[in-house]
Amino acid sequence: MSSDEGHDDAQQEIERLRSELAEHKRALETLRDNEEKHKLLIETTNTGFVILDGEGRVIDSNQEYARLTGHEHPEELLGRKVLEWTAAYDRERNAAEVRKCLEAGSVRNLEIDYAGPGGQTIPVEVNATVVRTSESVSILTICRDISERRRAEEALRNSELRYRNTIDALSDLLHVVDSDLCVVLINAAGTRWMKSLGLTSDPLGRTVFEIFPFLPAQVRQEYQQVFETGRPWISQEANTIDGKQYVTETRKIPIEEGGKVVRVVTVVRDVTESVHAQQRLSQAEKMEALGQLAGGIAHDFNNQLAAMLGYAELLASRLENPELRDYAYVIARAAARSADLTRQLLAFSRKGPHRTVPVDVHNLIREVAALLERTIDKQITLRTRLAAVDAISIGDPAQLQNALLNLAINARDAMPHGGDLTFSTEVVTLAEEDCRSSPYPMAPGRYVRVSVEDTGSGMTEAVRRRLFEPFFTTKEPSKGTGMGLAAVYGTVLNHQGAIHVRSEPGMGSAFTVDLPVLESFDATDGRVEVEAPSRGTSHILLADDEMSVREMTAAALRHLGYRVTVCADGAQALACYRELWREVDLVILDMVMPNLSGREAFAAMRQLVPQAKCILVSGFGIDPQVQRLLDEGALGFIQKPFHINDLFGKVAAALRLSGP
């Protein structure tokens, strides 16, 4: 080979080496550029990067990692262990995780709290990979600040806790079921109810029919309808659990996702007390309506009886033929017995005659017991347990005694083959809550509780619901009018008391009557007894809208010698009184009249003549309106129907009390 050829080869080799060197240089520059870019990327990202050695010391890190650890510059971390800025409570766990990473080669989604120099804590999520070479072991680690996520998770937990506390605070049973009717959530009330039923296993994942085996079969169709239609379902069911009756209201509310019902929220409310309260209210309203009807009937009937009784007695007093006189007395006695029935109707309607005097309830019971001992079947054992310390109430002794007697007769009739009849008393104190839950209008305070118990045949629920209705009776025809217990009901309510019944078929009955205790009283009741005179000469103004009563009363008074002016209503009576007031000695006013009532006529007469003398008459009893007029100066009250001798006595008493 020539020297020129050798020179050419050398030159080519030099060019090749220069080319390779340039290529290598470009590669180094590219690598350097890439390193700069990567370094810039690492430094500008919000993710912390750190490289640790096998002992957990920092070899390299970026600015974000320095921030996460509470430092200003990455250089401050070089050669230091990560445990130095790990929260004290996480150091042991962090050291264990480093060892685990070295063994397993990586760690994923590890949450560790870093503690900065100011005491603040920063939660981070760590992902690490071990890199091994022949010369060293390093751990490449990525750390992300999860403070915002932690706050969101905390907010979510708090929201869930509030939601859970809210549904657990509900007294209603609440549970959520999926499309398979499996329970996915149940509140505390539902858990308590399960325990009360003896169901202690976890309800989640079980069907509602497994949890509550007493549910009727149609519940499945109800759920199916809600899932299919997306419309809520509301129902009310009566169930008997462990012998106790419950009434529940169930609401099934759909939850939709993507236009499809995926769950149903079921809310079960115990409405037993609400239903019972509504039933009590309905019963009270019915009894009130019956009372108004009974009172109106009794009032109108008393007007007719007043004429029948009065004319019969007048006829008897004038007949000389003994046989005819006896006929007249028979008519009078029949009218009087009919008046007993209207008195029971008025007692039921709480419009009967009502005195307000101190009443020793124990004395009333002893009197009733003494009467019963002489009349009831000897197979019935009569017992008394009078334990009430304060047994003084206020009211009408005759009405209360009749009420106790009616209860005793009812008990007697329930024991045709004998048994025990027991009267007992105690004093109970009713608080405001007791009075609010009572179906009767009662005031808080002390009450004498009188119990009348028998060991007789008892009653069904259907009978018990209608027990106090007038004319309702389970006795055979002609064996009872059905007014006894109705009169008891009215009497008790008229005395601001309450009456309750406890009875089951074959288990006897117990009636309890609560009467207000009279805390202080005067032993006298202010009664004045006056005998009727045989004759009278005074001028009496009589007003009654019922013609037969008006004419009978006028005839009776004229028969005794009185001068009588009659009026058909209150307005006519007031007009007559304006003209004749100087001559009129006494006014007899019916309380219920058209145009002007007895109350209005009496008030107008008192304005004209403040000393106007008046007797009030009514087919009802002494109601608050009558009592107010008596307190304002009316001299007496007569309830229709009345015996003419009672009329004469009231008139004579009023004339004597009023003075000359």
XYZ file of C-alpha atoms in Angstrom:
660
model
C 0.000 0.000 0.000
C 1.302 3.405 -0.964
C 1.842 6.241 1.405
C -1.019 8.133 -0.168
C -3.401 5.270 0.446
C -2.277 5.021 4.067
C -2.809 8.715 4.502
C -6.332 8.448 3.132
C -7.226 5.644 5.504
C -5.993 7.589 8.482
C -7.937 10.590 7.404
C -11.130 8.530 7.132
C -10.597 7.088 10.575
C -10.145 10.559 11.978
C -13.356 11.701 10.305
C -15.209 8.692 11.672
C -13.922 9.367 15.170
C -14.889 13.015 14.847
C -18.355 11.990 13.743
C -18.750 9.588 16.632
C -17.479 12.207 19.042
C -19.960 14.734 17.682
C -22.751 12.167 17.945
C -21.720 11.361 21.491
C -21.603 15.047 22.294
C -25.088 15.552 20.868
C -26.306 12.560 22.905
C -24.752 14.018 26.031
C -26.352 17.353 25.321
C -29.706 15.639 24.722
C -29.327 13.703 27.944
C -28.367 16.863 29.746
C -31.386 18.629 28.261
C -33.629 15.753 29.265
C -32.203 15.743 32.777
C -32.818 19.449 33.026
C -36.362 18.996 31.767
C -36.998 16.133 34.154
C -35.472 18.076 36.991
C -37.599 21.098 36.074
C -40.669 18.864 35.872
C -39.920 17.331 39.246
C -39.271 20.721 40.817
C -42.404 22.361 39.470
C -44.890 19.566 40.189
C -47.055 19.490 43.336
C -45.948 15.944 44.021
C -43.080 15.297 46.394
C -40.175 13.196 45.065
C -37.507 11.733 47.313
C -34.790 9.099 46.904
C -33.791 7.205 50.033
C -30.939 4.848 50.653
C -31.347 1.447 52.230
C -31.280 3.043 55.715
C -34.080 5.460 54.948
C -31.817 8.498 54.531
C -32.477 11.165 51.918
C -30.216 11.056 48.888
C -32.161 13.554 46.827
C -35.562 15.300 46.882
C -37.516 18.085 45.237
C -38.862 21.368 46.588
C -42.401 19.992 47.143
C -41.080 17.205 49.327
C -39.127 19.757 51.349
C -42.397 21.686 51.858
C -44.244 18.541 52.957
C -41.604 17.958 55.621
C -41.695 21.522 56.846
C -38.374 22.686 55.301
C -37.474 25.493 52.904
C -34.810 23.816 50.749
C -34.226 20.201 49.688
C -30.576 20.508 50.744
C -31.719 20.617 54.381
C -32.898 17.015 54.069
C -29.803 15.389 52.607
C -28.472 12.549 54.716
C -31.345 12.697 57.208
C -33.846 9.925 57.933
C -37.528 10.396 57.095
C -38.421 9.405 60.669
C -37.199 12.824 61.818
C -40.216 14.611 60.306
C -42.673 11.753 60.739
C -45.374 12.415 63.398
C -44.435 10.731 66.664
C -47.446 8.426 66.614
C -46.557 7.259 63.067
C -42.776 6.740 63.433
C -42.868 3.100 64.435
C -45.310 2.286 61.660
C -43.243 4.252 59.115
C -40.037 2.379 60.061
C -41.898 -0.907 59.690
C -43.185 0.151 56.272
C -39.621 1.005 55.117
C -38.456 -2.465 56.098
C -41.459 -3.990 54.367
C -40.707 -1.991 51.212
C -37.135 -3.252 51.141
C -38.380 -6.808 51.500
C -41.282 -6.648 49.063
C -39.734 -4.246 46.583
C -42.483 -1.655 46.782
C -45.215 -0.121 48.914
C -48.455 1.357 47.646
C -50.933 3.951 48.999
C -49.338 4.213 52.432
C -50.782 7.100 54.477
C -48.334 8.746 56.908
C -48.558 11.998 58.866
C -45.564 14.371 58.639
C -44.976 16.849 61.464
C -43.458 20.226 60.590
C -41.371 22.385 62.946
C -44.368 24.568 63.786
C -46.372 21.620 65.098
C -48.645 21.436 62.097
C -49.378 17.995 60.679
C -49.525 17.193 56.960
C -50.977 13.832 55.889
C -49.241 12.301 52.836
C -49.849 9.302 50.627
C -46.632 7.383 49.849
C -45.857 5.122 46.883
C -42.314 3.693 46.773
C -40.214 1.347 44.601
C -36.860 -0.251 45.474
C -34.075 0.096 42.870
C -31.157 -2.309 43.297
C -27.785 -2.148 41.528
C -24.576 -4.056 42.053
C -23.299 -1.147 44.085
C -26.283 0.217 45.985
C -29.934 0.013 47.049
C -32.202 3.044 46.795
C -35.893 3.709 47.312
C -37.640 5.961 44.796
C -40.577 7.560 46.607
C -43.523 9.691 45.499
C -45.454 11.619 48.198
C -48.729 13.466 47.707
C -50.345 15.936 50.116
C -53.739 14.450 50.977
C -54.872 17.196 53.398
C -57.744 18.206 51.151
C -58.796 14.590 50.734
C -58.615 14.073 54.485
C -60.796 17.131 55.020
C -63.282 15.850 52.463
C -63.261 12.419 54.093
C -63.725 14.011 57.516
C -66.593 16.106 56.205
C -68.099 12.991 54.669
C -67.702 11.076 57.944
C -69.271 13.944 59.878
C -72.100 14.128 57.379
C -72.658 10.401 57.625
C -72.472 10.630 61.415
C -75.044 13.427 61.463
C -77.229 11.454 59.089
C -76.856 8.335 61.220
C -77.508 10.249 64.440
C -80.571 11.799 62.820
C -82.132 8.534 61.770
C -81.123 6.911 65.072
C -82.835 9.760 66.939
C -86.112 8.906 65.224
C -88.577 7.062 67.389
C -89.950 5.513 64.205
C -88.518 2.292 62.853
C -86.582 3.013 59.645
C -84.924 0.544 57.336
C -83.770 0.544 53.707
C -84.158 -2.475 51.435
C -82.714 -3.264 48.030
C -84.527 -4.842 45.095
C -84.203 -8.285 46.742
C -85.946 -6.865 49.847
C -82.723 -7.329 51.820
C -82.060 -4.770 54.549
C -79.054 -2.548 53.785
C -79.623 -0.088 56.643
C -81.644 -0.050 59.858
C -81.829 2.613 62.550
C -81.547 2.276 66.332
C -85.320 2.157 66.815
C -85.499 -0.788 64.447
C -82.696 -2.546 66.321
C -84.443 -1.939 69.656
C -87.707 -3.283 68.298
C -85.918 -6.365 67.017
C -84.436 -6.950 70.470
C -87.867 -6.497 72.065
C -89.076 -9.295 69.774
C -86.164 -11.518 70.774
C -84.375 -11.068 67.414
C -80.691 -10.477 68.165
C -78.946 -11.453 64.911
C -77.543 -8.860 62.506
C -80.393 -7.742 60.200
C -78.155 -6.441 57.402
C -78.300 -8.625 54.335
C -81.427 -10.447 55.499
C -84.871 -9.949 54.010
C -87.540 -8.049 55.888
C -89.578 -11.243 56.112
C -86.713 -13.004 57.882
C -86.316 -10.125 60.324
C -90.026 -9.519 60.939
C -91.772 -12.856 60.431
C -95.152 -11.472 61.478
C -95.440 -9.256 58.369
C -98.489 -10.162 56.248
C -97.971 -11.655 52.785
C -99.293 -8.601 50.939
C -96.258 -6.594 52.048
C -94.283 -8.270 49.257
C -96.789 -6.975 46.693
C -96.587 -3.506 48.239
C -92.797 -3.419 47.842
C -93.090 -4.740 44.306
C -95.540 -1.991 43.418
C -93.215 0.702 44.776
C -90.263 -0.703 42.803
C -92.323 -0.938 39.627
C -94.268 2.342 39.786
C -91.893 4.584 41.719
C -94.824 5.829 43.798
C -94.806 5.803 47.618
C -97.059 3.417 49.488
C -98.800 4.268 52.764
C -100.678 1.673 54.786
C -101.880 0.989 58.300
C -101.840 -2.423 59.911
C -102.968 -3.928 63.201
C -100.700 -6.621 64.616
C -100.708 -8.654 67.788
C -97.219 -9.278 69.165
C -96.724 -11.235 72.389
C -100.391 -10.783 73.182
C -100.275 -6.981 72.820
C -102.065 -5.195 70.020
C -100.170 -2.635 67.929
C -101.368 -0.351 65.168
C -98.590 0.738 62.824
C -98.470 3.187 59.936
C -95.984 2.196 57.240
C -94.585 4.491 54.551
C -92.546 2.974 51.709
C -90.589 5.678 49.855
C -88.692 4.892 46.609
C -85.054 5.939 45.962
C -84.163 6.268 42.279
C -80.828 6.089 40.494
C -80.657 6.563 36.740
C -84.431 6.656 36.478
C -84.836 3.306 38.200
C -85.934 2.504 41.760
C -82.985 0.756 43.395
C -83.925 1.006 47.065
C -86.971 1.628 49.213
C -86.910 3.495 52.518
C -89.482 2.061 54.892
C -90.642 4.098 57.890
C -92.826 2.290 60.420
C -94.533 4.411 63.060
C -96.351 3.059 66.097
C -99.670 4.924 65.945
C -101.413 2.754 68.530
C -101.855 5.588 71.006
C -102.805 8.039 68.262
C -105.459 5.651 66.937
C -106.742 5.037 70.447
C -106.828 8.774 71.097
C -108.778 9.300 67.876
C -111.157 6.547 68.892
C -111.575 8.158 72.306
C -112.207 11.520 70.667
C -114.754 10.013 68.292
C -116.413 8.251 71.211
C -116.460 11.479 73.225
C -117.954 13.389 70.296
C -120.550 10.675 69.809
C -121.424 10.709 73.497
C -121.630 14.503 73.424
C -123.993 14.372 70.450
C -126.060 11.688 72.149
C -126.097 13.822 75.275
C -127.431 16.822 73.411
C -130.075 14.682 71.752
C -131.022 13.000 75.030
C -131.173 16.337 76.836
C -133.436 17.838 74.188
C -135.747 14.820 74.245
C -135.870 14.836 78.040
C -136.628 18.554 78.137
C -139.526 18.278 75.695
C -140.808 15.106 77.341
C -140.656 16.760 80.777
C -142.951 19.506 79.528
C -145.532 16.900 78.587
C -145.043 14.982 81.822
C -145.411 18.185 83.840
C -148.886 18.681 82.419
C -149.815 15.007 82.851
C -148.540 14.811 86.433
C -149.955 18.164 87.470
C -153.422 17.607 86.010
C -153.562 14.062 87.427
C -152.799 15.364 90.922
C -155.287 18.222 90.550
C -157.900 15.772 89.336
C -157.215 13.424 92.245
C -157.559 16.278 94.732
C -161.013 17.196 93.388
C -162.539 13.792 92.827
C -164.800 12.507 95.579
C -165.292 9.079 94.013
C -162.526 6.881 95.534
C -162.293 4.670 92.451
C -161.922 7.618 90.085
C -159.443 9.232 92.476
C -157.379 6.030 92.388
C -157.390 6.162 88.580
C -156.033 9.695 88.736
C -153.287 8.604 91.155
C -152.340 5.754 88.785
C -151.877 8.319 86.002
C -149.796 10.486 88.362
C -147.611 7.550 89.397
C -147.053 6.561 85.745
C -146.030 10.129 84.949
C -143.670 10.150 87.946
C -142.057 6.870 86.824
C -141.637 8.327 83.338
C -140.021 11.333 84.963
C -137.425 8.976 86.474
C -136.443 7.954 82.942
C -136.102 11.578 81.822
C -133.996 12.276 84.910
C -131.635 9.519 83.799
C -131.521 11.049 80.332
C -130.716 14.429 81.857
C -128.063 12.859 84.064
C -126.456 11.354 80.958
C -126.599 14.711 79.158
C -125.256 16.421 82.318
C -128.267 18.724 82.490
C -130.006 17.174 85.462
C -130.547 18.782 88.889
C -127.165 19.189 90.535
C -126.420 20.345 94.057
C -122.904 21.277 95.080
C -122.376 20.329 98.706
C -119.574 18.444 100.467
C -120.044 14.703 100.027
C -118.429 11.994 102.150
C -117.838 9.287 99.542
C -117.285 6.635 102.237
C -120.701 7.400 103.740
C -122.294 7.030 100.288
C -120.614 3.636 99.826
C -121.723 2.475 103.271
C -125.323 3.529 102.503
C -125.254 1.708 99.158
C -123.705 -1.374 100.774
C -126.352 -1.387 103.509
C -129.092 -1.233 100.883
C -127.476 -4.009 98.815
C -127.069 -6.331 101.790
C -130.847 -6.424 102.144
C -131.621 -6.880 98.453
C -128.946 -8.776 96.515
C -128.610 -12.550 96.180
C -126.982 -14.163 99.211
C -124.582 -15.960 96.849
C -122.898 -12.606 96.229
C -120.312 -11.615 98.825
C -120.154 -7.870 99.409
C -116.757 -6.436 100.415
C -115.516 -2.894 101.143
C -111.921 -1.649 101.319
C -112.162 2.063 102.089
C -108.524 3.146 102.151
C -108.840 6.764 100.967
C -107.563 9.173 103.615
C -109.467 12.138 102.173
C -112.805 10.880 100.873
C -114.651 14.217 100.756
C -115.698 15.439 97.320
C -118.270 18.010 96.261
C -121.461 17.516 94.338
C -124.963 16.134 94.550
C -125.157 13.303 97.121
C -128.314 11.843 95.569
C -126.809 11.689 92.074
C -123.540 10.182 93.303
C -125.324 7.610 95.441
C -127.531 6.678 92.509
C -124.428 6.317 90.314
C -122.772 3.940 92.802
C -126.003 1.986 93.124
C -126.271 1.636 89.342
C -122.696 0.311 89.169
C -123.480 -2.180 91.917
C -126.682 -3.332 90.193
C -124.751 -3.766 86.944
C -122.197 -5.896 88.837
C -124.970 -7.906 90.481
C -126.584 -8.679 87.143
C -123.212 -9.911 85.825
C -123.092 -12.555 88.613
C -126.304 -14.600 88.326
C -124.613 -17.536 90.055
C -122.899 -15.535 92.770
C -119.447 -14.052 93.208
C -117.651 -11.143 94.870
C -118.700 -7.496 94.689
C -116.061 -5.143 96.076
C -116.100 -1.410 96.759
C -112.675 0.142 97.334
C -111.267 3.650 97.565
C -107.913 5.353 97.403
C -106.612 8.850 96.809
C -104.648 9.397 93.581
C -102.824 12.478 92.342
C -103.187 13.264 88.656
C -100.461 15.357 87.029
C -100.923 17.592 83.995
C -99.670 14.808 81.715
C -102.272 12.406 83.153
C -105.021 14.950 82.520
C -103.856 15.663 78.960
C -103.946 11.966 78.093
C -107.373 11.483 79.707
C -110.424 11.410 77.416
C -112.234 13.500 80.056
C -111.791 17.238 80.807
C -109.942 16.979 84.116
C -107.763 19.343 86.137
C -104.523 18.258 87.853
C -104.894 17.499 91.553
C -106.037 14.886 94.042
C -108.961 12.586 93.329
C -110.922 10.019 95.305
C -110.781 6.869 93.221
C -113.770 4.606 93.803
C -113.543 1.091 92.352
C -116.508 -1.237 91.921
C -115.267 -4.708 90.972
C -117.097 -7.947 90.323
C -116.124 -11.495 89.438
C -118.904 -11.881 86.907
C -119.136 -12.720 83.236
C -117.152 -9.704 81.968
C -117.603 -7.912 78.657
C -116.264 -8.006 75.124
C -114.499 -5.029 73.583
C -117.535 -4.340 71.383
C -119.825 -4.128 74.429
C -117.304 -2.026 76.355
C -117.199 0.582 73.567
C -120.975 1.130 73.732
C -121.385 0.674 77.459
C -122.379 4.239 78.321
C -124.659 4.882 75.355
C -128.262 5.592 76.366
C -130.677 2.712 75.775
C -127.841 0.289 74.964
C -128.240 -2.917 76.963
C -127.271 -6.558 76.709
C -130.135 -7.608 78.958
C -133.281 -9.314 77.784
C -136.280 -7.157 76.808
C -138.108 -5.781 79.845
C -135.057 -6.550 82.028
C -133.416 -3.125 81.632
C -133.765 0.258 79.922
C -130.085 0.733 79.126
C -130.073 4.057 80.981
C -128.359 3.056 84.245
C -124.751 3.273 83.083
C -125.554 6.192 80.788
C -126.773 8.092 83.857
C -123.594 7.093 85.726
C -121.491 8.454 82.860
C -123.300 11.798 82.881
C -123.203 12.078 86.669
C -119.455 11.471 86.843
C -118.694 14.003 84.106
C -121.093 16.476 85.712
C -118.916 16.227 88.844
C -115.689 16.984 86.878
C -114.631 13.359 87.250
C -113.729 10.415 85.069
C -114.897 6.831 84.712
C -112.921 3.912 83.280
C -113.800 0.281 82.667
C -111.565 -2.771 82.680
C -113.188 -6.029 81.640
C -112.643 -9.233 79.694
C -115.061 -12.077 78.976
C -115.046 -14.486 81.882
C -112.708 -12.281 83.939
C -115.160 -9.944 85.625
C -115.327 -6.156 85.401
C -113.853 -3.211 87.278
C -115.322 0.298 87.115
C -113.159 3.101 88.508
C -114.589 6.544 89.203
C -112.326 9.519 89.965
C -113.917 12.419 91.873
C -112.061 15.622 92.839
C -111.054 15.809 96.502
C -112.557 18.782 98.323
C -109.619 20.208 100.248
C -111.698 22.387 102.648
C -115.438 22.657 103.261
C -118.224 23.921 105.474
C -120.367 21.193 107.012
C -123.620 23.077 106.293
C -125.173 23.292 102.851
C -127.539 26.240 103.498
C -130.798 24.419 102.836
C -134.033 26.033 104.050
C -137.108 23.873 104.526
C -140.462 25.643 104.283
C -143.863 24.017 104.521
C -146.425 24.886 101.853
C -149.381 26.970 103.046
C -152.867 25.763 102.495
C -153.991 28.964 100.769
C -152.419 32.021 99.099
C -153.540 35.457 97.915
C -150.478 36.880 96.157
C -150.384 37.961 92.523
C -148.147 35.698 90.409
C -146.918 36.361 86.856
C -146.402 33.014 85.082
C -144.498 32.656 81.777
C -144.119 29.327 79.906
C -144.176 28.671 76.162
C -145.682 25.198 76.610
C -149.452 25.783 76.750
C -150.357 22.603 78.670
C -147.748 23.318 81.383
C -148.775 26.984 81.542
C -152.456 26.185 81.952
C -151.853 23.364 84.448
C -149.592 25.506 86.632
C -152.005 28.436 86.527
C -154.927 26.181 87.408
C -153.040 24.699 90.351
C -152.076 28.101 91.741
C -155.578 29.518 91.251
C -156.984 26.456 93.001
C -154.908 27.444 96.013
C -156.204 31.012 95.868
C -153.418 32.854 94.053
C -154.153 35.432 91.372
C -152.291 34.415 88.222
C -151.408 36.320 85.034
C -150.132 33.996 82.275
C -147.758 34.792 79.383
C -146.722 32.645 76.414
C -143.079 33.776 76.112
C -140.385 35.957 77.682
C -141.149 39.069 75.657
C -144.817 38.980 76.658
C -143.829 38.391 80.294
C -141.530 41.442 80.263
C -144.270 43.608 78.715
C -146.768 42.485 81.397
C -144.241 43.071 84.168
C -143.572 46.636 82.956
C -147.305 47.313 83.289
C -148.106 45.328 86.446
C -144.812 45.292 88.449
C -146.418 47.184 91.381
C -149.068 44.461 91.713
C -146.899 41.382 90.989
C -145.563 39.611 94.090
C -143.721 36.824 92.320
C -142.668 35.859 88.768
C -142.379 32.239 87.599
C -140.189 32.046 84.466
C -139.502 29.082 82.237
C -135.830 29.153 81.236
C -136.320 28.053 77.612
C -138.783 30.303 75.750
C -138.899 31.930 72.296
C -138.436 35.667 71.642
C -136.902 36.230 75.090
C -135.457 33.460 77.272
C -136.087 33.230 80.988
C -132.535 34.468 81.673
C -133.001 37.510 79.427
C -136.464 38.281 80.840
C -135.187 38.043 84.436
C -132.254 40.373 83.658
C -134.599 42.934 82.049
C -137.021 42.766 85.006
C -134.118 43.301 87.430
C -133.089 46.404 85.478
C -136.641 47.695 85.783
C -137.129 46.644 89.424
C -133.888 45.569 91.188
C -135.922 43.685 93.857
C -137.946 41.680 91.329
C -138.882 38.311 92.878
C -138.559 35.282 90.630
C -138.667 31.464 90.573
C -137.013 29.656 87.646
C -138.510 26.598 85.940
C -136.844 24.268 83.444
C -137.128 20.838 81.919
C -133.358 20.686 82.443
C -131.669 20.754 85.811
C -129.608 23.418 87.564
C -127.042 24.148 84.899
C -124.418 26.929 85.208
C -126.834 29.414 83.660
C -129.522 28.680 86.264
C -126.960 28.665 89.069
C -125.743 32.105 87.983
C -129.285 33.486 88.160
C -129.777 31.937 91.595
C -126.548 33.585 92.705
C -127.807 36.883 91.287
C -131.008 36.781 93.354
C -133.528 34.335 91.879
C -135.446 32.853 94.842
C -135.856 29.258 93.746
C -135.781 26.607 91.049
C -138.343 23.976 90.030
C -137.547 21.181 87.595
C -140.258 19.791 85.364
C -142.154 17.604 85.866
C -143.026 18.577 89.437
C -145.613 17.584 91.999
C -148.069 20.394 92.673
C -147.275 20.265 96.397
C -143.615 20.890 95.499
C -144.763 23.861 93.424
C -146.801 25.208 96.330
C -143.868 24.779 98.681
C -141.426 26.585 96.359
C -143.879 29.461 95.857
C -144.536 29.802 99.569
C -140.825 29.661 100.351
C -140.028 32.328 97.749
C -142.752 34.635 99.034
C -141.560 34.203 102.624
C -137.876 34.660 101.730
C -138.645 37.775 99.719
C -140.456 39.452 102.586
C -143.541 41.628 102.452
